[in-house]
Short mmCIF file of C-alpha atoms in Angstrom, two decimals:
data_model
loop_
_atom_site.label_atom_id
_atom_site.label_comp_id
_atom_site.label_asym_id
_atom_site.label_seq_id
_atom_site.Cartn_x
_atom_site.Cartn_y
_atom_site.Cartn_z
CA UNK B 7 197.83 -16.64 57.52
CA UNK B 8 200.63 -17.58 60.06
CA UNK B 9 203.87 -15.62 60.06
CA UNK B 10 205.39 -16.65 56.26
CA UNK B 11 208.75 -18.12 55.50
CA UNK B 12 210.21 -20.60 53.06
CA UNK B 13 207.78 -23.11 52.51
CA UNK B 14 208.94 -26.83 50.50
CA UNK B 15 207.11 -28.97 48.90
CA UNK B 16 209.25 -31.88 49.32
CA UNK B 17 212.52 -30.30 48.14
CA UNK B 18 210.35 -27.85 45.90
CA UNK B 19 210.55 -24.05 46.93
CA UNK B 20 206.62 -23.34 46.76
CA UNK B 21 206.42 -19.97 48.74
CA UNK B 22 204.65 -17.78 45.75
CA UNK B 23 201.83 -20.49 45.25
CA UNK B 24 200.55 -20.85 48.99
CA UNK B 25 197.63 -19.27 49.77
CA UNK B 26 196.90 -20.51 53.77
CA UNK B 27 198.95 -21.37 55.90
CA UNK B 28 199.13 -22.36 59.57
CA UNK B 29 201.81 -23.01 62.23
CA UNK B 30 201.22 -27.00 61.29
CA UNK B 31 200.11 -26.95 57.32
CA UNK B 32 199.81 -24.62 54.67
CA UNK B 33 198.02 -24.89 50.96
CA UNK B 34 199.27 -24.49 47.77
CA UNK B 35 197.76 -23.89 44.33
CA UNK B 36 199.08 -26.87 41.76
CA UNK B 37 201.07 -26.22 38.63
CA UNK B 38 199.12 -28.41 36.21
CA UNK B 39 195.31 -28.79 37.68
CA UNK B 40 193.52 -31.83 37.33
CA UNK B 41 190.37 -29.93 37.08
CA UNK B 42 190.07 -26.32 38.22
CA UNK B 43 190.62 -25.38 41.64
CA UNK B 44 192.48 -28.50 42.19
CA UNK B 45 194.64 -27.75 45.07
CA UNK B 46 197.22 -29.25 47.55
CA UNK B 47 197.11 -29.12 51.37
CA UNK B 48 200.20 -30.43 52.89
CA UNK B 49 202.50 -30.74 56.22
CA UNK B 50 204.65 -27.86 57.35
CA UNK B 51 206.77 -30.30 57.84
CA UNK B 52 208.49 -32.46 55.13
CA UNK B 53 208.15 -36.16 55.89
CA UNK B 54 206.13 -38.90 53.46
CA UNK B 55 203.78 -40.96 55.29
CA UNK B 56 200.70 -39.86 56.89
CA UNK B 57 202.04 -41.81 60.30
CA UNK B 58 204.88 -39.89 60.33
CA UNK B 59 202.59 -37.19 61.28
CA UNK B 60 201.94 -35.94 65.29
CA UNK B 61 198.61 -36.32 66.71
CA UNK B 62 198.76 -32.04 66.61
CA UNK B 63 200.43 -32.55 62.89
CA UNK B 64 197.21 -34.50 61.88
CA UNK B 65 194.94 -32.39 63.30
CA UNK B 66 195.52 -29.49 61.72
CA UNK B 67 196.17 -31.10 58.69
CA UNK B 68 192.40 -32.28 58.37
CA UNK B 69 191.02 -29.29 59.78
CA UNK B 70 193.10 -27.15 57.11
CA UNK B 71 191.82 -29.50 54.26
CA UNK B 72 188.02 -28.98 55.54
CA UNK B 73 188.45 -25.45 55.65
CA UNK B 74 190.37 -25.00 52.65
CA UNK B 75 187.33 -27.41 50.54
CA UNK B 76 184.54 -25.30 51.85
CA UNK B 77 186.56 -21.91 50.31
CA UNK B 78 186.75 -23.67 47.24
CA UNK B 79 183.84 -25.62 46.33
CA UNK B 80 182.01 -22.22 47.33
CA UNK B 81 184.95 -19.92 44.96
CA UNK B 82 184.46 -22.35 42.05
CA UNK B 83 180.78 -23.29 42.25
CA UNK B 84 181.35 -26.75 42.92
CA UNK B 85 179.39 -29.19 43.53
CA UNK B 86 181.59 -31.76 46.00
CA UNK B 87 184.90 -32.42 45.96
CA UNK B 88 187.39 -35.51 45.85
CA UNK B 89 189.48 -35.44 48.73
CA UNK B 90 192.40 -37.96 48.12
CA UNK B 91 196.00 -38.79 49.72
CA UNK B 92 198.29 -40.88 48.44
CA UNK B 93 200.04 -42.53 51.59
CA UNK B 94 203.36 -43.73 49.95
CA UNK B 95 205.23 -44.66 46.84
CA UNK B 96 203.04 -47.71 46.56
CA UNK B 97 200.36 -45.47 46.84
CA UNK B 98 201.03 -43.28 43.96
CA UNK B 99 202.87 -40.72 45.45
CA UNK B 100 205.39 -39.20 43.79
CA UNK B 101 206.69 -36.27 46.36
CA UNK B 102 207.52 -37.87 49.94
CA UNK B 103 205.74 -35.20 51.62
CA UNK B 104 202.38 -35.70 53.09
CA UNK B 105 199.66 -33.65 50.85
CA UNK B 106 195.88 -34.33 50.70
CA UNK B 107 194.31 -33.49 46.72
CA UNK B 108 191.48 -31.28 47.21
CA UNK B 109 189.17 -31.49 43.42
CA UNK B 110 186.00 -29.30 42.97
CA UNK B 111 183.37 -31.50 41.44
CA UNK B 112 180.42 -31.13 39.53
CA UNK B 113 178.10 -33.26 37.92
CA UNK B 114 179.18 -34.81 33.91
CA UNK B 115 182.90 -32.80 34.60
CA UNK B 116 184.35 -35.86 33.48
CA UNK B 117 183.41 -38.70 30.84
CA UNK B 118 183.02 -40.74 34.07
CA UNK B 119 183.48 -39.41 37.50
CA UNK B 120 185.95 -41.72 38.71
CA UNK B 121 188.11 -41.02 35.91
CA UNK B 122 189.45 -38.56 38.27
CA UNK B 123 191.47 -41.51 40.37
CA UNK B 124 192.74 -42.89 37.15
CA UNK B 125 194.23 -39.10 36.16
CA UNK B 126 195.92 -38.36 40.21
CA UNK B 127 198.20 -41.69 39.80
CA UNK B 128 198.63 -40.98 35.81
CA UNK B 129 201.52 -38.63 33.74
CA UNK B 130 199.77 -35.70 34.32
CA UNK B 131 198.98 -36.04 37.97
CA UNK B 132 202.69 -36.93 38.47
CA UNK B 133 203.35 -33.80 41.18
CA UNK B 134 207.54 -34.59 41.03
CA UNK B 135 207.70 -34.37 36.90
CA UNK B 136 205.41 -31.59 37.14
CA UNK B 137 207.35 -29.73 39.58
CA UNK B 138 210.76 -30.54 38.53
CA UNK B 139 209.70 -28.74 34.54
CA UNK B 140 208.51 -25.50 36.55
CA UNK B 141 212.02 -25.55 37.93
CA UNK B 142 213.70 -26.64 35.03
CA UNK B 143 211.66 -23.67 32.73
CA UNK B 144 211.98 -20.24 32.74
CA UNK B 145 211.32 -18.56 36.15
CA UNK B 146 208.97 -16.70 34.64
CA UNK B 147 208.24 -17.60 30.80
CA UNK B 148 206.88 -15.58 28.67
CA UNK B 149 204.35 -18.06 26.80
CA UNK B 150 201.78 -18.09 28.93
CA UNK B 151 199.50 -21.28 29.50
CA UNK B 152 196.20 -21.49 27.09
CA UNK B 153 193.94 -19.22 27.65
CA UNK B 154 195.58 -16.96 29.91
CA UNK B 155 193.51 -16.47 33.53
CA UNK B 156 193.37 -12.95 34.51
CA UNK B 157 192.47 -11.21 37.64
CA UNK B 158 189.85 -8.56 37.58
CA UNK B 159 187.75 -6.34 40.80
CA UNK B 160 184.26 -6.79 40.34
CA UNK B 161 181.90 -5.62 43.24
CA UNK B 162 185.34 -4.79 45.19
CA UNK B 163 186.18 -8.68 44.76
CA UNK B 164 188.74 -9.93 43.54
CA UNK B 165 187.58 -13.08 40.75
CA UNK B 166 189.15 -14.73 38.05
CA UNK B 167 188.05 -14.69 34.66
CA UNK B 168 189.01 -16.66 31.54
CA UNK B 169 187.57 -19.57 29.75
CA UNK B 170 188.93 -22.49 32.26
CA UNK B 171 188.32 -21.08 35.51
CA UNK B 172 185.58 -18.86 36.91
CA UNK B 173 185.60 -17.39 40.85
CA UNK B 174 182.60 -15.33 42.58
CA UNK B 175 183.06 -14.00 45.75
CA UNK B 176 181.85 -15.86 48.83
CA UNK B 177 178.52 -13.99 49.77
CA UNK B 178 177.34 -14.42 45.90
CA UNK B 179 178.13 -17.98 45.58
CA UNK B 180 176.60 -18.87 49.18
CA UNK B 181 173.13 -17.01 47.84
CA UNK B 182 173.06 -19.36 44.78
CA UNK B 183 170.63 -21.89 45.19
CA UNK B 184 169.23 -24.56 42.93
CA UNK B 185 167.02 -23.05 40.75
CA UNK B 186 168.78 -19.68 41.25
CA UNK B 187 171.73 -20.48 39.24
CA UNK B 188 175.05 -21.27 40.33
CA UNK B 189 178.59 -20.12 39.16
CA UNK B 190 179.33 -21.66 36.21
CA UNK B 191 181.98 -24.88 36.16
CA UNK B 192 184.55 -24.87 33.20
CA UNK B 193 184.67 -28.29 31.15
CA UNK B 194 187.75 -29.16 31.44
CA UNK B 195 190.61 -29.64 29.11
CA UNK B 196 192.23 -32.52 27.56
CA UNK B 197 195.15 -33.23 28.94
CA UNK B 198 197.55 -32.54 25.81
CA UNK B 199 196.07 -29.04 25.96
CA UNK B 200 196.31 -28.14 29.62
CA UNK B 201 200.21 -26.93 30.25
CA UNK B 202 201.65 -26.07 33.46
CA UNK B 203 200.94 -22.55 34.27
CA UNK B 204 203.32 -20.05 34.61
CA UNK B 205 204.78 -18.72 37.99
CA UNK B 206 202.84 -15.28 38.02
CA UNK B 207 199.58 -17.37 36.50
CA UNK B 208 199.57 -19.46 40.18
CA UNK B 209 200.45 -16.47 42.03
CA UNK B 210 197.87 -14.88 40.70
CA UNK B 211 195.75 -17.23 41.68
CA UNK B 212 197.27 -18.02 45.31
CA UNK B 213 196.76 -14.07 46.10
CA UNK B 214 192.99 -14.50 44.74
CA UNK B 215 192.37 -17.77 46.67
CA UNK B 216 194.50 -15.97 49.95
CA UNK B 217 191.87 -13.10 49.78
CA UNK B 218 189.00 -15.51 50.25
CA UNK B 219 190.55 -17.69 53.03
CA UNK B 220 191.56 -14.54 54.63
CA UNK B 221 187.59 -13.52 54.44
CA UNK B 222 186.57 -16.76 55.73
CA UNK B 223 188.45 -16.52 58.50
CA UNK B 224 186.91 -13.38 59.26
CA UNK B 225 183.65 -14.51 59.01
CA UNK B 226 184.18 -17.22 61.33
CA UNK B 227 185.06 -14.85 64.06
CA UNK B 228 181.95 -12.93 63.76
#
């Protein structure tokens, strides 16, 4: 990652919950995922609209969100992803900072697939409500969210396990082909059951989710 510092979500302090970052954007896990691995890419740089943006801004952006959806649609054995910004308050966006939703996919996750669109611009996709009660809470409460994710080292890599979320390192999800099975994709829960995770919960996962990007990028140099 590039050199680390306060990093804002809007006027959100979100430092413990990235997990990439670059001298133009950086990428966040979310409090309250729509599905899991449901993460946020944004702007270093707090302004609302997408045109607000420089050319260099943009750039990176983009090239942060395609990076960022091949470590997780690989990490949580997805099969696409919806890749969605909401360009404005008559868009649906409720922080005035430019973000791009990143959603692992797979096939029957949802009733019906586009359901997904209906839950980003609902109550529970509502990123300002959602961040305002993690600041409003406990810094760290001690109820954790239902059922708790925990990290564990298998193989020497890092994974989560629990009954919402599952990880495999990169290698072992690359090898799994159709017919080979692939990591398995919780079904999700309904939204009165999923509660916004505690702070060491996403910085769990942002250190998990750092480890892989950090391999990636590795990789790519090779």
């Amino acid at each position: 990652m590039a050199a680390t510092g306060p990093a804002y979500f809007g006027s959100f302090i979100v430092t413990s919950q990235v997990f990439y970052k670059t001298p133009l954007s950086f990428a966040i896990v979310n409090v309250k995922p729509l599905l899991p691995g449901h993460v946020l890419v944004c702007s270093n740089r707090v302004v609302p609209r997408l045109k607000d943006l420089s050319t260099a801004e943009v750039t990176d952006l983009f090239l942060t969100a395609q990076k960022v959806s091949k470590v997780v649609e690989t990490v949580y054995g997805a099969q696409g992803l919806n890749i969605a910004i909401q360009d404005g308050i008559a868009a649906g966006q409720s922080v005035p900072h430019v973000h791009t939703h990143l959603i692992p996919r797979r096939f029957k996750d949802l009733a019906n697939s586009d359901d997904i669109y209906a839950l980003i611009e609902s109550e529970a996709g509502d990123l300002d409500k959602l961040f305002r009660e993690r600041d409003n809470s406990q810094l760290r409460p001690t109820e954790p969210s239902t059922p708790v994710k925990v990290a564990v080292e298998v193989n020497k890599e890092m994974v989560l396990s629990g009954e919402t979320q599952s990880a495999v390192s990169i290698a072992e999800a690359e090898s799994q082909v159709p017919g080979r099975g692939r990591a398995k994709f919780p079904t999700p829960l309904p939204d009165e059951l999923r509660k916004p995770r505690t702070l060491d919960e996403m910085e769990k996962e942002a250190k998990i989710l750092a480890k892989f990007m950090a391999e990636y990028d590795r990789n790519s140099k090779l």
